[in-house]
Coordinates of C-alpha atoms and ligand atoms in Angstrom, one line a residue:
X1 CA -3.1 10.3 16.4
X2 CA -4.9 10.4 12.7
X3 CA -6.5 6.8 12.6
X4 CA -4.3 5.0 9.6
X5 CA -5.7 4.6 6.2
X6 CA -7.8 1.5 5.6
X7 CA -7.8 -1.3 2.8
X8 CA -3.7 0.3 1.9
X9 CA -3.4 -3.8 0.4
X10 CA -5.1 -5.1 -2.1
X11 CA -4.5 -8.9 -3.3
X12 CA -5.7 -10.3 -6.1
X13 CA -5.9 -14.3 -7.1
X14 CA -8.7 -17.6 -7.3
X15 CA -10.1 -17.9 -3.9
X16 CA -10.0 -21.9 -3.4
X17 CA -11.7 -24.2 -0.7
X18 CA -8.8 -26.6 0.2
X19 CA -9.4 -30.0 0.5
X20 CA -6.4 -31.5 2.5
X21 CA -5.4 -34.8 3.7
X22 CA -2.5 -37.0 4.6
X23 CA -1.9 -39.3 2.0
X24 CA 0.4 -41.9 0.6
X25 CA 2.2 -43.2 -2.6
X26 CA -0.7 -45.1 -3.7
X27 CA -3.1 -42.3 -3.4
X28 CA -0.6 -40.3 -5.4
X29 CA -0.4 -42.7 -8.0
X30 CA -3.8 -43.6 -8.5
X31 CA -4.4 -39.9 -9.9
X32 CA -0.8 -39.4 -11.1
X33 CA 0.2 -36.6 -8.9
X34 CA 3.8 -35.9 -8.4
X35 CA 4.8 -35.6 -4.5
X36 CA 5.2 -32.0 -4.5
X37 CA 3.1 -29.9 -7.5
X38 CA 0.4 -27.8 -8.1
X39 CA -1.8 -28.5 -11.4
X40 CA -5.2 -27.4 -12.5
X41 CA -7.0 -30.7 -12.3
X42 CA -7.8 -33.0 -15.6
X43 CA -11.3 -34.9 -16.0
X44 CA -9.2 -38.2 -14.5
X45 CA -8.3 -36.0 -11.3
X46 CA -11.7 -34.8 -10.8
X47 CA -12.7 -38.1 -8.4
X48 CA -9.6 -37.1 -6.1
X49 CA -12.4 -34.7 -3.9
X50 CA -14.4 -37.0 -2.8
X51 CA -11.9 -39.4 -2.2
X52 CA -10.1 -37.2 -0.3
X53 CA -13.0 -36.7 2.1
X54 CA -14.8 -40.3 2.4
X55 CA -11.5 -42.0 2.6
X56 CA -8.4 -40.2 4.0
X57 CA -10.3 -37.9 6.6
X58 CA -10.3 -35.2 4.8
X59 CA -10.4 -31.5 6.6
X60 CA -11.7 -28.4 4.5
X61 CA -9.6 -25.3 5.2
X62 CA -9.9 -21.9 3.6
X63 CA -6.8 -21.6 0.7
X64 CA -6.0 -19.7 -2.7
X65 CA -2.3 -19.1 -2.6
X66 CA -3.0 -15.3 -2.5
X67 CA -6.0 -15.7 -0.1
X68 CA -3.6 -16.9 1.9
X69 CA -1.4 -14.6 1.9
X70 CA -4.1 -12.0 2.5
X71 CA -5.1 -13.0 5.8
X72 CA -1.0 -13.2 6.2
X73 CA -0.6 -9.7 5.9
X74 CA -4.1 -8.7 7.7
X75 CA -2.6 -10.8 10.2
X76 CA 0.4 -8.4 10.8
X77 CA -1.1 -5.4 10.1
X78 CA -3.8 -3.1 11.5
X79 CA -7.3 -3.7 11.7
X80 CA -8.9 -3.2 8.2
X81 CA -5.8 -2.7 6.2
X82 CA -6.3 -5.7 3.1
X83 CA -8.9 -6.4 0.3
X84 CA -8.5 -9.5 -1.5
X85 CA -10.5 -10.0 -5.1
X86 CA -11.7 -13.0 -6.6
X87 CA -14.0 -15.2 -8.4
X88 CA -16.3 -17.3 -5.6
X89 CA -19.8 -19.2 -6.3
X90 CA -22.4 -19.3 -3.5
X91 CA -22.2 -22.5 -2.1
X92 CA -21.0 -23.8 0.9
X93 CA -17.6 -23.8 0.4
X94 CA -17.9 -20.0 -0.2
X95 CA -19.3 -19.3 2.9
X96 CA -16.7 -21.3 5.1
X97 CA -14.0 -19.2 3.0
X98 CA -16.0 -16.0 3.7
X99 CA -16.2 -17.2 7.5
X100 CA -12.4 -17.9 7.5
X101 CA -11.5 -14.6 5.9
X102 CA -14.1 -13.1 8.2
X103 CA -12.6 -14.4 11.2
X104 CA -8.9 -13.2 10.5
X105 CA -10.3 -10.0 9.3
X106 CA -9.6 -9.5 6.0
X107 CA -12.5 -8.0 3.9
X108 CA -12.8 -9.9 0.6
X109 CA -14.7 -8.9 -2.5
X110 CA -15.4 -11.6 -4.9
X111 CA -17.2 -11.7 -7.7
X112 CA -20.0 -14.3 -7.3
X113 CA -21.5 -16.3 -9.8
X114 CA -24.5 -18.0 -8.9
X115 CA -24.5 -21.3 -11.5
X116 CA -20.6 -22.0 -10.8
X117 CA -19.3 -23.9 -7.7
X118 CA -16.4 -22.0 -5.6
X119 CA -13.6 -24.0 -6.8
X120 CA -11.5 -26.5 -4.8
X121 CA -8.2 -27.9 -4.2
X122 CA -7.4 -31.1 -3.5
X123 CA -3.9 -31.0 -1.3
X124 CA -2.3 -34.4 -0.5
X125 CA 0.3 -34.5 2.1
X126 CA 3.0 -36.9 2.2
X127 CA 6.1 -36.2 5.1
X128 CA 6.9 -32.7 3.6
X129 CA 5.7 -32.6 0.3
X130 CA 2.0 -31.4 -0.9
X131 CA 0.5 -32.3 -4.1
X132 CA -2.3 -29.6 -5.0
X133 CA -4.8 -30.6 -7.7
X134 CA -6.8 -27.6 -8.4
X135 CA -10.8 -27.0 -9.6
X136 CA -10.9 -23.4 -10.3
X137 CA -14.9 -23.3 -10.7
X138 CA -16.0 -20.3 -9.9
X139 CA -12.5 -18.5 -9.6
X140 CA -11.7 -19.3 -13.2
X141 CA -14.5 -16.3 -14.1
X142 CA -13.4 -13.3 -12.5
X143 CA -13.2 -10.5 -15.1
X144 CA -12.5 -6.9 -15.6
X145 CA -16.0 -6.2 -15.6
X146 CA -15.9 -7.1 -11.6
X147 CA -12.9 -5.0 -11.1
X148 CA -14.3 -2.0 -13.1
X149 CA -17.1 -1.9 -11.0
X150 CA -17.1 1.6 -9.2
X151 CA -17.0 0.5 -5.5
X152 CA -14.2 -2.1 -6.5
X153 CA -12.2 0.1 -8.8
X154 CA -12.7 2.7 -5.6
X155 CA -10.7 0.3 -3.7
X156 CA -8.1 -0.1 -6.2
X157 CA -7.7 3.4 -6.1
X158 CA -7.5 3.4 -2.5
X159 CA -4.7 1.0 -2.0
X160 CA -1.0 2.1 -1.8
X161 CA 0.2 -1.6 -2.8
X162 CA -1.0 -4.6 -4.6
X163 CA -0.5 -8.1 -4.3
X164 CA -1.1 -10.6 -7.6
X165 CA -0.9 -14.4 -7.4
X166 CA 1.0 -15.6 -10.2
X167 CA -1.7 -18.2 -10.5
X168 CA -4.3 -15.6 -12.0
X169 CA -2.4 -15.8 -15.0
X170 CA -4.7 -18.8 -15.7
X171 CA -7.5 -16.7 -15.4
X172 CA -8.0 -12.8 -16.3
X173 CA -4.5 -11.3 -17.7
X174 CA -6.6 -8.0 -18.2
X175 CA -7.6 -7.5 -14.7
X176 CA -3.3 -8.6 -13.5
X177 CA -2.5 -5.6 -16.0
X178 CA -4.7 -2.9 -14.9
X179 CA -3.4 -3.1 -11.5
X180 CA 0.1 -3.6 -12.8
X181 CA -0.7 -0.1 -14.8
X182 CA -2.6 1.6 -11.7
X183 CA 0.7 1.0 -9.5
X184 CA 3.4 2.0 -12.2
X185 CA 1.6 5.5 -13.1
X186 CA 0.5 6.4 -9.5
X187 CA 4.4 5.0 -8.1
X188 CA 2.5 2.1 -5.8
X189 CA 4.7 -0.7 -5.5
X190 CA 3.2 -4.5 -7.4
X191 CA 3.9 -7.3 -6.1
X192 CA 4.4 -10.5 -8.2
X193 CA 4.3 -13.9 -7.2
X194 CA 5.3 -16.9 -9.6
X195 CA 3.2 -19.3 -7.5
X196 CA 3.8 -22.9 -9.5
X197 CA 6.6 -23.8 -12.1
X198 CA 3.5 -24.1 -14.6
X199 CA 2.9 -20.6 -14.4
X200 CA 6.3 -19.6 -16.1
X201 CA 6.5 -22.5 -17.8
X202 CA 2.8 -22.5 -19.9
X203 CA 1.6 -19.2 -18.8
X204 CA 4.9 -17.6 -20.3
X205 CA 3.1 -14.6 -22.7
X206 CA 0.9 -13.0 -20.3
X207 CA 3.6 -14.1 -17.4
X208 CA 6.3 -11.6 -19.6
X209 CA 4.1 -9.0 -20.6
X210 CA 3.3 -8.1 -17.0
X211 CA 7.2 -8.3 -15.9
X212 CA 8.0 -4.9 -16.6
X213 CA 5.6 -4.1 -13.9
X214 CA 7.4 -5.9 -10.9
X215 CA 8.3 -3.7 -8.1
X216 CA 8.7 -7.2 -6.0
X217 CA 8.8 -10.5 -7.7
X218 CA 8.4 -13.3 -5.0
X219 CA 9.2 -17.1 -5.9
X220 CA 10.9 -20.3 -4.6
X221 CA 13.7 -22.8 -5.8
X222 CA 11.8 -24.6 -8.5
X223 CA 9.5 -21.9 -9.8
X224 CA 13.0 -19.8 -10.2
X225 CA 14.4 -23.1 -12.1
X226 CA 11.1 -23.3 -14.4
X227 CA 11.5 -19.2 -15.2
X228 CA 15.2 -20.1 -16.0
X229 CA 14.6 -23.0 -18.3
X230 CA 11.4 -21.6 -19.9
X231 CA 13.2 -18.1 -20.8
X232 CA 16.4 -19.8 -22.1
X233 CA 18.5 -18.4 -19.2
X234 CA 21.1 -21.1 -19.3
X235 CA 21.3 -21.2 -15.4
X236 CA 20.1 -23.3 -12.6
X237 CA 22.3 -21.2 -10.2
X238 CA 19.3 -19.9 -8.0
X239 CA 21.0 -16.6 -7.2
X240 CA 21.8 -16.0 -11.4
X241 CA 18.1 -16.2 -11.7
X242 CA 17.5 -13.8 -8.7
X243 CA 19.9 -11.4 -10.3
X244 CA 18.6 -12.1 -14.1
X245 CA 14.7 -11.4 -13.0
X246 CA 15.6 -8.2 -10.9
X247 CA 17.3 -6.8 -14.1
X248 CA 14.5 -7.5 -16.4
X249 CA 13.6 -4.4 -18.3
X250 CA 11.0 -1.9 -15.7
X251 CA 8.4 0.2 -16.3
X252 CA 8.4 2.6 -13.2
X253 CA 12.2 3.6 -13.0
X254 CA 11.6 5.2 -9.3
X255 CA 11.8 1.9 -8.2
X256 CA 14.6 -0.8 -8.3
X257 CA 12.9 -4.0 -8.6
X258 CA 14.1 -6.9 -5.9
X259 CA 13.3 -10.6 -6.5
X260 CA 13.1 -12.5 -3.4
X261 CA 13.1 -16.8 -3.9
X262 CA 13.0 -18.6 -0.7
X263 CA 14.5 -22.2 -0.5
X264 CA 12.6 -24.2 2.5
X265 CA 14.8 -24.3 4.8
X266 CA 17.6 -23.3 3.0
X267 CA 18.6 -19.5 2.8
X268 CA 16.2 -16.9 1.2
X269 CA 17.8 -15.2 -1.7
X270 CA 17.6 -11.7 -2.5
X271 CA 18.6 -9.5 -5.8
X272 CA 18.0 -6.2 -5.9
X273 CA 18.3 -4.5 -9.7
X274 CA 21.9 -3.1 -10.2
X275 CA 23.4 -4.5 -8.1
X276 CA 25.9 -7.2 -7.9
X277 CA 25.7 -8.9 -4.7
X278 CA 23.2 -11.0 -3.9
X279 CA 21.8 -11.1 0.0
X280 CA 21.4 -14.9 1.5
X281 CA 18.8 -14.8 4.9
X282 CA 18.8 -17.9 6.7
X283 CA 15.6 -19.0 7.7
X284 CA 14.1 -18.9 11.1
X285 CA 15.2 -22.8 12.6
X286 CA 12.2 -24.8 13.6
X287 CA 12.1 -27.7 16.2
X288 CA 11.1 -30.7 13.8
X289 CA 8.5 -32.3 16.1
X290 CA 6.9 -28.8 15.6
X291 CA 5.8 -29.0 11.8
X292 CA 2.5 -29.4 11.0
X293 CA 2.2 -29.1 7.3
X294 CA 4.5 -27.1 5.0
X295 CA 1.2 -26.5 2.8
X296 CA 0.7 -22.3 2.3
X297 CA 4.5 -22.0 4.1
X298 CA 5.2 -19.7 0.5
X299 CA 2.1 -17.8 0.9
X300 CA 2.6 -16.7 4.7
X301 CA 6.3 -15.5 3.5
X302 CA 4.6 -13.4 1.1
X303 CA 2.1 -12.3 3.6
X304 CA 4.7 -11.2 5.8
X305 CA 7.1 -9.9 3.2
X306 CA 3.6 -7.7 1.8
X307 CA 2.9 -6.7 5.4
X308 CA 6.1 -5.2 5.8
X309 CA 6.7 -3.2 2.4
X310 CA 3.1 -1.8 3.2
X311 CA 4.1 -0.5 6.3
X312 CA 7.5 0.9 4.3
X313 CA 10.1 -1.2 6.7
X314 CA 13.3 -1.9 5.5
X315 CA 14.0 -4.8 2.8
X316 CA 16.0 -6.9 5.7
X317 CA 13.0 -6.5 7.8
X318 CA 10.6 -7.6 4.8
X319 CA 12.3 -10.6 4.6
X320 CA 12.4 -11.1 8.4
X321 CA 8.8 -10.8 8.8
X322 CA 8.1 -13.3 5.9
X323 CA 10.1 -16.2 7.4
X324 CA 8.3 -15.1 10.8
X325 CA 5.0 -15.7 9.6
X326 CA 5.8 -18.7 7.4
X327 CA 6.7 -20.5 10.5
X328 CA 4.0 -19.8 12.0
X329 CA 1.8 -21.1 9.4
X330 CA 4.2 -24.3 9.5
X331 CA 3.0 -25.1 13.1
X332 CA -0.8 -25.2 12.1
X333 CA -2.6 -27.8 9.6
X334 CA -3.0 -26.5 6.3
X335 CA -1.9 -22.2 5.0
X336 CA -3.7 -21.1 8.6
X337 CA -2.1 -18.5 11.3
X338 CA -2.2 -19.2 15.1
X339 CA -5.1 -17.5 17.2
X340 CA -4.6 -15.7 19.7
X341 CA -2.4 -13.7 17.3
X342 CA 1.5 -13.4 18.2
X343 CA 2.8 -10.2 17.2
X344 CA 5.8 -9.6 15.3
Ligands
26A401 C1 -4.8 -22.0 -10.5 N1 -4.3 -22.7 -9.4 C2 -3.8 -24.0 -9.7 C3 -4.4 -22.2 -8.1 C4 -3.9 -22.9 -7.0 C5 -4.0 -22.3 -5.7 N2 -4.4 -21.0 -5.6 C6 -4.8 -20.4 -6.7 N3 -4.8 -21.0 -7.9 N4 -3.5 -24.2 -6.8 C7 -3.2 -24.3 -5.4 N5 -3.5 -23.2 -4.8 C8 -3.4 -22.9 -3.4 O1 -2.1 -22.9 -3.0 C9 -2.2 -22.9 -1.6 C10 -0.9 -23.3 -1.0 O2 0.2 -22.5 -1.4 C11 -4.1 -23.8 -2.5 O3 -5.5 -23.5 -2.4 C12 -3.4 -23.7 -1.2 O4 -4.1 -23.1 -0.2

């Protein structure tokens, strides 16, 4: 059999050194952090790191919503199938996320700058919310320059799918639309993520002027609500806003786009353009007494989900393999998969 082609994914996002605890009220309140957010971090947050680690026990675990996800999909997939791209220092913190990525076998590429720390994210956990207060460091400088380089652009070239975290809007729009150009004109499907309600919300321009460009747009409940209220939709009716985003304007007419939002434990919702009826997947049921932390749940979906359109499965099966994998990540502490591997 002809060995398959390597590096067919490639992600794209801030590669982030997570800094998670269990916390409480009080710790929430002392940095005024809502229960369950994700914010890029304000001088008064900036103490919340060392906190986190001298007084709540602190554990680092490799993160970056879309490094997650990475590893997701490597996890499904064959050996040597995704490249993930970001901005990283060299530091510590970038060698336990190199270790981590090394370990679930993803190959990353990041662009490293030498004078900025890898960035960091503090993640609170209280019962089944996290708080995420993000540092971006080091992943707030990745530029086109990094992507245009000729090994890396090879790689682009290479790849038969790509992967963006929403949350690079906050960092190189540029680099989001070459890829988003690269996949319309060679008929590669792009995969979107909305990652935060502050992404639609204050990230609206570059945000819009990459949605003609989504093959897959990927969300939950309250990023779906933030899209709705930020682009005037009038709706809070999670399935209207599936339908409205999968019949946004498109660039590459050979494909309809589908916009997936998941819902916790609640039903994933599916639109697919031009059509009427929207798809409801309950999720897989989970054993309370056997969640961990809900903290990357989103990410390992989109893993899963990513793993599946690469290997050209069936949209039912997409969606099956997302809420596999997100479970699995539930069980473990922090966005982490279980070793020895299960397979799907
Ligand atoms: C720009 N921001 C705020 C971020 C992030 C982020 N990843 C990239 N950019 N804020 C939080 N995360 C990551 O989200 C994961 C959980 O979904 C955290 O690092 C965490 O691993």
């Amino acid at each position: 059999m002809a060995p398959t082609k390597e590096y067919r994914l490639l992600c794209l996002e801030n590669p982030l050194l997570d800094i998670q605890a269990f916390g409480n009220e009080a710790l929430l309140e002392k940095y005024g952090l809502k229960a369950n957010d994700a914010i890029l971090a304000e001088p008064k947050h900036l103490d919340i790191y060392e906190d986190l680690l001298n007084n709540y026990d602190a554990k680092l675990i490799a993160g970056g919503a879309a490094q997650n996800t990475a590893r997701g999909a490597q996890y499904i997939l064959a050996d040597n199938s995704v490249v993930y791209l970001g901005g990283a220092g060299d530091d510590k913190y970038s060698a336990i996320l190199r270790d981590a990525c090394k370990q679930a076998g993803l190959r990353v590429e990041y662009r490293v700058d030498p004078k900025i720390p890898t960035g960091r994210c503090g993640v609170v956990i209280t019962g089944h919310n996290r708080s995420m207060c993000t540092e971006l460091g080091a992943a707030n400088h990745y530029d086109l320059e990094h992507l245009k380089r000729p090994d890396i652009w090879a790689l682009v070239e290479n790849a038969e799918a790509y992967y963006i975290g929403g949350y690079h809007f906050t960092v190189c729009p540029p680099a989001i639309m070459e890829l988003a150009n690269q996949a319309a004109t060679k008929n590669k499907p792009f995969i979107l993520s909305l990652s935060a309600p502050f992404i639609p919300q204050f990230f609206k321009d570059p945000l819009d002027a990459s949605a003609p460009y989504w093959d897959y747009v990927i969300g939950n409940e309250t990023e779906a609500e933030a899209y709705a209220d930020s682009h005037g939709l009038g709706t809070k009716d999670v399935k209207e806003i599936a339908k409205a985003l999968a019949n946004l304007p498109k660039a590459n007419a050979q494909r309809k786009r589908v916009a997936v939002i998941t819902q916790g434990t609640e039903p994933t919702i599916v639109a697919v353009q031009g059509e009427n009826a929207v798809k409801e997947y309950p999720v897989h049921a989970i054993p309370k007494e056997e969640i961990n932390d809900t903290n990357g749940a989103g990410d390992a979906f989109a893993g899963g989900f990513c793993a599946g359109i690469v290997e050209g499965r069936p949209l039912d099966e997409c969606v099956d393999m997302g809420q596999w994998l997100a479970l699995l990540s539930i069980k473990e502490l922090g966005p982490s998969y279980p070793f020895p591997k299960q397979t799907y």
